[in-house]
Short mmCIF file of C-alpha atoms and ligand atoms in Angstrom, two decimals:
data_model
loop_
_atom_site.label_atom_id
_atom_site.label_comp_id
_atom_site.label_asym_id
_atom_site.label_seq_id
_atom_site.Cartn_x
_atom_site.Cartn_y
_atom_site.Cartn_z
CA MET G 25 -117.36 29.25 -61.61
CA SER G 26 -118.05 29.75 -57.92
CA GLN G 27 -121.46 29.07 -56.41
CA LYS G 28 -123.25 31.81 -54.57
CA SER G 29 -122.37 31.96 -50.91
CA ILE G 30 -124.81 31.35 -48.07
CA ILE G 31 -125.44 34.41 -45.94
CA LEU G 32 -125.05 33.69 -42.23
CA ASP G 33 -128.19 35.52 -41.19
CA GLY G 34 -127.42 36.59 -37.64
CA LYS G 35 -130.63 38.56 -37.38
CA LYS G 36 -132.79 35.54 -38.20
CA VAL G 37 -130.85 33.19 -35.89
CA ALA G 38 -130.94 35.79 -33.09
CA ASP G 39 -134.73 36.08 -33.59
CA ASP G 40 -135.04 32.28 -33.31
CA ILE G 41 -132.98 32.33 -30.10
CA LYS G 42 -135.15 35.15 -28.70
CA ASP G 43 -138.29 33.09 -29.42
CA GLU G 44 -136.74 30.13 -27.60
CA ILE G 45 -135.78 32.30 -24.61
CA ALA G 46 -139.24 33.92 -24.49
CA GLN G 47 -140.83 30.45 -24.32
CA GLU G 48 -138.46 29.39 -21.57
CA VAL G 49 -139.17 32.55 -19.56
CA GLU G 50 -142.92 31.92 -19.78
CA ILE G 51 -142.45 28.35 -18.54
CA LEU G 52 -140.16 29.57 -15.74
CA VAL G 53 -142.54 32.28 -14.58
CA SER G 54 -145.70 30.19 -14.86
CA GLY G 55 -143.95 27.58 -12.69
CA GLY G 56 -143.43 30.17 -9.97
CA GLY G 57 -139.86 31.05 -10.96
CA LYS G 58 -138.31 34.47 -11.11
CA ARG G 59 -138.35 36.58 -14.26
CA PRO G 60 -134.70 37.23 -15.33
CA HIS G 61 -133.66 40.86 -14.78
CA LEU G 62 -130.92 42.72 -16.71
CA ALA G 63 -129.55 46.08 -15.58
CA ALA G 64 -127.66 48.27 -18.04
CA ILE G 65 -125.48 51.27 -17.22
CA LEU G 66 -124.92 53.94 -19.84
CA VAL G 67 -122.59 56.87 -19.16
CA GLY G 68 -122.92 60.03 -21.27
CA ASP G 69 -124.92 60.59 -24.43
CA ASP G 70 -122.85 59.07 -27.24
CA GLY G 71 -125.25 58.22 -30.08
CA ALA G 72 -123.75 54.82 -30.95
CA SER G 73 -123.69 53.71 -27.30
CA GLN G 74 -127.30 54.83 -26.84
CA THR G 75 -128.32 52.80 -29.90
CA TYR G 76 -126.51 49.69 -28.61
CA VAL G 77 -128.09 49.96 -25.16
CA ASN G 78 -131.56 50.63 -26.59
CA ASN G 79 -131.24 47.52 -28.77
CA LYS G 80 -130.37 45.47 -25.68
CA ILE G 81 -133.33 46.88 -23.73
CA ARG G 82 -135.66 46.20 -26.68
CA ALA G 83 -134.38 42.61 -26.76
CA CYS G 84 -135.12 42.24 -23.02
CA LYS G 85 -138.70 43.43 -23.58
CA ARG G 86 -139.10 41.01 -26.47
CA VAL G 87 -138.14 37.94 -24.39
CA GLY G 88 -140.02 38.98 -21.25
CA PHE G 89 -137.04 39.94 -19.06
CA GLU G 90 -137.25 42.67 -16.45
CA TYR G 91 -134.81 45.45 -17.26
CA THR G 92 -133.38 48.56 -15.63
CA LEU G 93 -131.57 51.27 -17.57
CA LEU G 94 -129.38 53.64 -15.58
CA ASN G 95 -128.13 56.60 -17.60
CA PHE G 96 -125.49 58.72 -15.83
CA PRO G 97 -124.01 62.00 -17.05
CA GLU G 98 -120.58 62.04 -18.71
CA THR G 99 -119.25 63.82 -15.59
CA ILE G 100 -120.03 61.01 -13.14
CA SER G 101 -116.93 60.19 -11.04
CA GLU G 102 -115.30 56.77 -11.10
CA ASN G 103 -116.06 56.38 -7.38
CA LYS G 104 -119.75 57.14 -7.83
CA LEU G 105 -119.96 54.69 -10.75
CA MET G 106 -118.24 52.01 -8.67
CA SER G 107 -120.72 52.52 -5.84
CA GLU G 108 -123.63 52.20 -8.30
CA ILE G 109 -122.16 48.90 -9.49
CA GLU G 110 -121.83 47.72 -5.88
CA ARG G 111 -125.46 48.65 -5.31
CA ILE G 112 -126.62 46.60 -8.29
CA ASN G 113 -124.31 43.72 -7.32
CA ALA G 114 -126.11 43.65 -3.98
CA ASP G 115 -129.60 43.96 -5.48
CA ASP G 116 -130.99 40.46 -5.21
CA ASP G 117 -133.55 41.01 -7.95
CA VAL G 118 -130.95 41.82 -10.65
CA ASP G 119 -129.42 38.80 -12.40
CA GLY G 120 -127.24 40.47 -15.02
CA LEU G 121 -125.36 43.77 -15.21
CA ILE G 122 -123.70 45.39 -18.21
CA VAL G 123 -121.80 48.65 -18.46
CA GLN G 124 -121.83 50.00 -22.00
CA LEU G 125 -118.30 50.74 -23.25
CA PRO G 126 -116.49 52.97 -24.05
CA LEU G 127 -116.52 55.01 -20.84
CA PRO G 128 -115.29 58.63 -20.56
CA GLU G 129 -111.50 58.96 -20.30
CA HIS G 130 -111.48 59.78 -16.57
CA ILE G 131 -113.00 56.36 -15.79
CA SER G 132 -111.02 53.12 -16.05
CA SER G 133 -113.01 50.58 -18.09
CA SER G 134 -111.00 47.68 -16.73
CA LYS G 135 -111.55 48.73 -13.10
CA VAL G 136 -115.27 49.22 -13.70
CA THR G 137 -115.66 45.90 -15.52
CA GLU G 138 -113.78 44.09 -12.78
CA ARG G 139 -116.12 45.50 -10.12
CA ILE G 140 -119.10 43.65 -11.63
CA MET G 141 -119.89 40.49 -9.68
CA PRO G 142 -118.78 37.59 -11.96
CA GLU G 143 -122.14 35.84 -11.41
CA LYS G 144 -123.89 38.89 -12.93
CA ASP G 145 -121.25 39.63 -15.59
CA VAL G 146 -123.42 38.74 -18.60
CA ASP G 147 -121.03 40.41 -21.07
CA GLY G 148 -118.50 37.85 -19.85
CA PHE G 149 -115.79 40.51 -19.46
CA THR G 150 -114.47 39.94 -15.90
CA ASN G 151 -111.13 38.22 -15.36
CA LEU G 152 -112.84 35.32 -13.63
CA ASN G 153 -115.16 34.62 -16.54
CA TYR G 154 -112.24 34.97 -18.99
CA GLY G 155 -110.20 32.53 -16.95
CA LYS G 156 -113.09 30.09 -16.92
CA ILE G 157 -113.12 29.96 -20.73
CA THR G 158 -110.45 27.30 -20.38
CA SER G 159 -112.68 25.17 -18.21
CA LYS G 160 -114.87 22.39 -19.53
CA ASN G 161 -117.57 24.00 -17.39
CA PRO G 162 -117.15 27.68 -18.32
CA GLY G 163 -118.81 30.60 -16.52
CA LEU G 164 -120.56 33.35 -18.47
CA MET G 165 -118.88 33.37 -21.90
CA PRO G 166 -117.81 36.63 -23.61
CA ALA G 167 -120.92 37.55 -25.57
CA THR G 168 -119.54 38.18 -29.07
CA PRO G 169 -117.38 35.02 -29.39
CA TYR G 170 -120.18 32.96 -27.84
CA GLY G 171 -122.62 34.37 -30.42
CA ILE G 172 -120.28 33.61 -33.31
CA VAL G 173 -119.88 29.96 -32.33
CA GLU G 174 -123.65 29.67 -31.90
CA LEU G 175 -124.21 31.18 -35.37
CA LEU G 176 -121.80 28.71 -37.02
CA LYS G 177 -123.43 25.79 -35.18
CA ARG G 178 -126.94 26.81 -36.16
CA TYR G 179 -125.82 26.56 -39.81
CA ASP G 180 -124.36 23.09 -39.07
CA ILE G 181 -120.88 24.31 -39.94
CA ASP G 182 -118.31 21.74 -38.92
CA ILE G 183 -115.52 23.52 -37.01
CA LEU G 184 -113.53 20.52 -35.74
CA GLY G 185 -110.09 20.32 -37.36
CA LYS G 186 -110.71 23.35 -39.60
CA HIS G 187 -108.04 26.01 -39.92
CA CYS G 188 -109.48 29.12 -38.28
CA VAL G 189 -107.63 32.38 -38.86
CA MET G 190 -108.56 35.06 -36.33
CA VAL G 191 -107.62 38.60 -37.37
CA GLY G 192 -107.52 40.73 -34.22
CA ASN G 193 -106.36 39.78 -30.73
CA SER G 194 -108.38 42.20 -28.57
CA ARG G 195 -109.59 41.30 -25.10
CA THR G 196 -113.22 41.73 -26.19
CA VAL G 197 -113.25 39.61 -29.32
CA GLY G 198 -110.05 38.23 -30.88
CA ALA G 199 -108.30 36.77 -27.83
CA PRO G 200 -111.29 34.91 -26.30
CA MET G 201 -112.54 33.88 -29.76
CA SER G 202 -109.22 32.23 -30.62
CA ILE G 203 -109.22 30.32 -27.31
CA ILE G 204 -112.82 29.16 -27.72
CA MET G 205 -112.14 27.98 -31.29
CA SER G 206 -109.06 26.00 -30.26
CA TYR G 207 -110.01 24.79 -26.78
CA HIS G 208 -113.76 24.15 -27.07
CA GLU G 209 -114.25 23.66 -30.82
CA ASN G 210 -110.95 21.94 -31.66
CA ALA G 211 -110.12 24.09 -34.66
CA THR G 212 -106.50 24.73 -35.61
CA VAL G 213 -106.12 28.43 -34.90
CA THR G 214 -103.82 31.15 -36.24
CA VAL G 215 -104.10 34.55 -34.55
CA CYS G 216 -103.13 37.67 -36.55
CA HIS G 217 -102.97 41.27 -35.35
CA ILE G 218 -101.58 44.69 -36.13
CA HIS G 219 -97.98 43.41 -35.92
CA THR G 220 -98.54 40.37 -38.14
CA LYS G 221 -96.32 40.41 -41.22
CA ASN G 222 -97.88 39.54 -44.59
CA LEU G 223 -101.44 39.25 -43.30
CA GLU G 224 -102.72 37.82 -46.59
CA GLU G 225 -100.36 34.84 -46.36
CA HIS G 226 -102.35 33.77 -43.32
CA THR G 227 -105.84 34.82 -44.38
CA LYS G 228 -105.46 32.91 -47.68
CA LYS G 229 -105.00 29.68 -45.70
CA ALA G 230 -108.19 30.10 -43.65
CA ASP G 231 -111.05 27.62 -43.82
CA ILE G 232 -112.82 29.88 -41.34
CA LEU G 233 -111.79 33.54 -41.29
CA ILE G 234 -112.96 35.69 -38.36
CA VAL G 235 -112.12 39.38 -38.57
CA ALA G 236 -112.39 41.84 -35.67
CA THR G 237 -110.16 44.85 -36.29
CA GLY G 238 -112.36 47.92 -36.72
CA LYS G 239 -110.53 48.59 -40.01
CA PRO G 240 -113.30 48.85 -42.59
CA GLY G 241 -112.67 46.85 -45.77
CA LEU G 242 -109.33 45.46 -44.52
CA ILE G 243 -109.95 42.01 -46.04
CA LYS G 244 -110.05 42.13 -49.87
CA GLY G 245 -111.12 39.48 -52.35
CA ASP G 246 -107.56 38.41 -53.18
CA MET G 247 -106.80 37.72 -49.50
CA VAL G 248 -109.10 34.68 -49.18
CA LYS G 249 -109.35 31.27 -50.80
CA GLU G 250 -112.38 29.80 -52.59
CA GLY G 251 -114.91 28.25 -50.21
CA VAL G 252 -113.80 30.17 -47.12
CA ILE G 253 -116.29 30.73 -44.29
CA VAL G 254 -116.16 34.41 -43.31
CA VAL G 255 -117.30 36.02 -40.07
CA ASP G 256 -117.04 39.81 -40.08
CA VAL G 257 -117.21 41.26 -36.58
CA GLY G 258 -116.21 44.80 -37.49
CA ILE G 259 -118.70 47.65 -37.35
CA THR G 260 -117.57 51.11 -38.36
CA ARG G 261 -119.82 54.10 -38.94
CA ILE G 262 -118.91 55.70 -42.28
CA THR G 263 -120.18 59.24 -42.78
CA THR G 264 -122.41 59.80 -45.79
CA ASP G 265 -124.88 62.40 -47.00
CA GLU G 266 -126.78 59.77 -48.96
CA ASN G 267 -129.16 58.88 -46.13
CA ASP G 268 -130.97 60.72 -43.33
CA ARG G 269 -128.91 59.09 -40.57
CA GLY G 270 -125.73 60.59 -41.99
CA TYR G 271 -123.78 57.32 -41.81
CA TYR G 272 -123.79 53.70 -42.90
CA LEU G 273 -122.20 50.67 -41.23
CA LYS G 274 -119.25 48.92 -42.81
CA GLY G 275 -117.51 45.73 -41.75
CA ASP G 276 -113.83 44.79 -41.85
CA VAL G 277 -114.39 42.65 -44.94
CA GLU G 278 -114.82 44.08 -48.45
CA PHE G 279 -118.11 42.21 -48.85
CA GLU G 280 -118.61 42.67 -52.62
CA GLU G 281 -115.15 41.20 -53.36
CA VAL G 282 -115.10 38.41 -50.77
CA GLU G 283 -118.70 37.16 -50.98
CA PRO G 284 -118.33 35.53 -54.44
CA LYS G 285 -115.45 33.37 -53.13
CA ALA G 286 -116.99 32.49 -49.77
CA SER G 287 -119.11 29.43 -48.99
CA TYR G 288 -120.69 31.25 -46.03
CA ILE G 289 -120.40 34.88 -45.00
CA THR G 290 -121.93 37.22 -42.41
CA PRO G 291 -123.37 40.55 -43.56
CA VAL G 292 -122.74 43.86 -41.79
CA PRO G 293 -125.14 44.83 -40.33
CA GLY G 294 -127.28 41.77 -39.54
CA GLY G 295 -124.54 39.22 -38.86
CA VAL G 296 -122.54 39.19 -35.64
CA GLY G 297 -124.21 42.23 -34.02
CA PRO G 298 -127.62 40.60 -33.38
CA MET G 299 -125.87 37.42 -32.21
CA THR G 300 -123.98 39.38 -29.56
CA ILE G 301 -127.32 40.58 -28.17
CA ALA G 302 -128.74 37.04 -28.32
CA SER G 303 -125.72 35.83 -26.31
CA LEU G 304 -126.27 38.55 -23.75
CA LEU G 305 -129.83 37.28 -23.29
CA LEU G 306 -128.67 33.66 -23.08
CA ASN G 307 -126.09 34.66 -20.46
CA THR G 308 -128.73 36.58 -18.46
CA LEU G 309 -131.05 33.57 -18.51
CA LYS G 310 -128.16 31.33 -17.40
CA ALA G 311 -127.15 33.79 -14.65
CA SER G 312 -130.73 33.93 -13.41
CA LYS G 313 -131.06 30.15 -13.33
CA ASN G 314 -127.66 29.74 -11.62
CA ARG G 315 -128.63 32.23 -8.93
CA ALA G 316 -132.00 30.56 -8.35
CA GLN G 317 -130.26 27.18 -7.99
CA LEU G 318 -127.77 28.59 -5.48
CA LYS G 319 -130.62 29.93 -3.35
CA GLN G 320 -132.29 26.52 -3.31
CA ALA G 321 -129.09 24.72 -2.33
P1 NAD L 22 -109.85 46.69 -30.72
O1 NAD L 22 -109.51 48.05 -31.26
O2 NAD L 22 -109.81 46.45 -29.27
O3 NAD L 22 -108.85 45.65 -31.40
C1 NAD L 22 -108.54 45.69 -32.75
C2 NAD L 22 -107.70 44.49 -33.09
O4 NAD L 22 -107.44 44.52 -34.50
C3 NAD L 22 -106.33 44.45 -32.41
O5 NAD L 22 -106.08 43.13 -31.98
C4 NAD L 22 -105.35 44.87 -33.49
O6 NAD L 22 -104.06 44.27 -33.33
C5 NAD L 22 -106.05 44.35 -34.74
N1 NAD L 22 -105.73 45.12 -35.95
C6 NAD L 22 -105.92 46.45 -36.15
N2 NAD L 22 -105.49 46.79 -37.39
C7 NAD L 22 -105.05 45.66 -37.97
C8 NAD L 22 -104.50 45.39 -39.24
N3 NAD L 22 -104.30 46.34 -40.16
N4 NAD L 22 -104.14 44.12 -39.49
C9 NAD L 22 -104.31 43.13 -38.58
N5 NAD L 22 -104.85 43.35 -37.37
C10 NAD L 22 -105.21 44.60 -37.07
O7 NAD L 22 -111.27 46.34 -31.34
P2 NAD L 22 -112.35 45.23 -30.90
O8 NAD L 22 -113.02 45.63 -29.65
O9 NAD L 22 -111.77 43.87 -31.01
O10 NAD L 22 -113.42 45.44 -32.07
C11 NAD L 22 -113.06 45.22 -33.42
C12 NAD L 22 -114.24 45.58 -34.29
O11 NAD L 22 -115.33 44.75 -33.96
C13 NAD L 22 -114.75 47.01 -34.13
O12 NAD L 22 -115.22 47.48 -35.38
C14 NAD L 22 -115.90 46.86 -33.17
O13 NAD L 22 -116.86 47.88 -33.31
C15 NAD L 22 -116.45 45.53 -33.61
N6 NAD L 22 -117.22 44.81 -32.60
C16 NAD L 22 -118.41 44.33 -32.97
C17 NAD L 22 -119.16 43.59 -32.09
C18 NAD L 22 -120.47 43.04 -32.53
O14 NAD L 22 -121.26 42.63 -31.70
N7 NAD L 22 -120.70 42.96 -33.83
C19 NAD L 22 -118.70 43.36 -30.79
C20 NAD L 22 -117.44 43.85 -30.43
C21 NAD L 22 -116.70 44.57 -31.36
#
């Protein structure tokens, strides 16, 4: 009979990290240092994007960061958005800048992301910061993979030598996650994606299974082995008339089926999502300290 799994409580760990950051900010500021400042750009009025940005702003308030929220209409031109990014790049008080994705179709997300100054790229999305993942002294790490590694470490999960199966190879999550797990954490990594044949053959071999596909319930109970450690990155809004919001959030893992076999598992919501925000704060603090050091040099 299997033992009950341990829930990887991303919300609790993210709260602990926020407390640690808040303490550090107080020490910094009371010593005459600068309060870290995050700027967020939101284009349009998509409900999910607004919720994500509001959560990030709330997190900034909680840890004592300065924050600026710039909300532009859906119709803003790419050129105008680029010039706003240039303006924030040049604003000496701002340490971190994020542009909430997705952007409207007439704006190129990759061009916009690339315009952010790498030193202020606290989502860790620019080519320079991606390239630096394969450095022993990385730049600002992509926030979601960074948060996942931090979550596993805070539960003292030994990654070294484990077989990690990454389902999804996107630029945002799967690709950088697989590199971080192999290069920095020394796991043995298999990467699966939409073109992978016989997905379950791979997922069944995972000691650590990380899933980021946006396909709700893709991973079923019979696709994993006993004792697997499961990290579910997926978040999909499923329409329902059973609550006032009109939707609930579902991950890529069929939780009820997989949880009894897992040794550790993240819930959705309350797993990876809060850790991504915690990483964003950690990156902003790091960016702020790096910039202060550069000015002193
Ligand atoms: P994406 O659409 O860019 O990439 C999806 C990936 O899944 C691709 O690599 C694709 O090949 C793979 N895939 C799709 N269907 C598959 C299948 N049937 N079998 C195997 N692989 C399949 O998405 P993304 O940006 O990587 O995001 C994935 C999910 O993670 C989404 O639900 C997104 O909302 C969520 N997400 C959550 C956080 C967070 O903080 N919790 C952060 C980023 C993304």
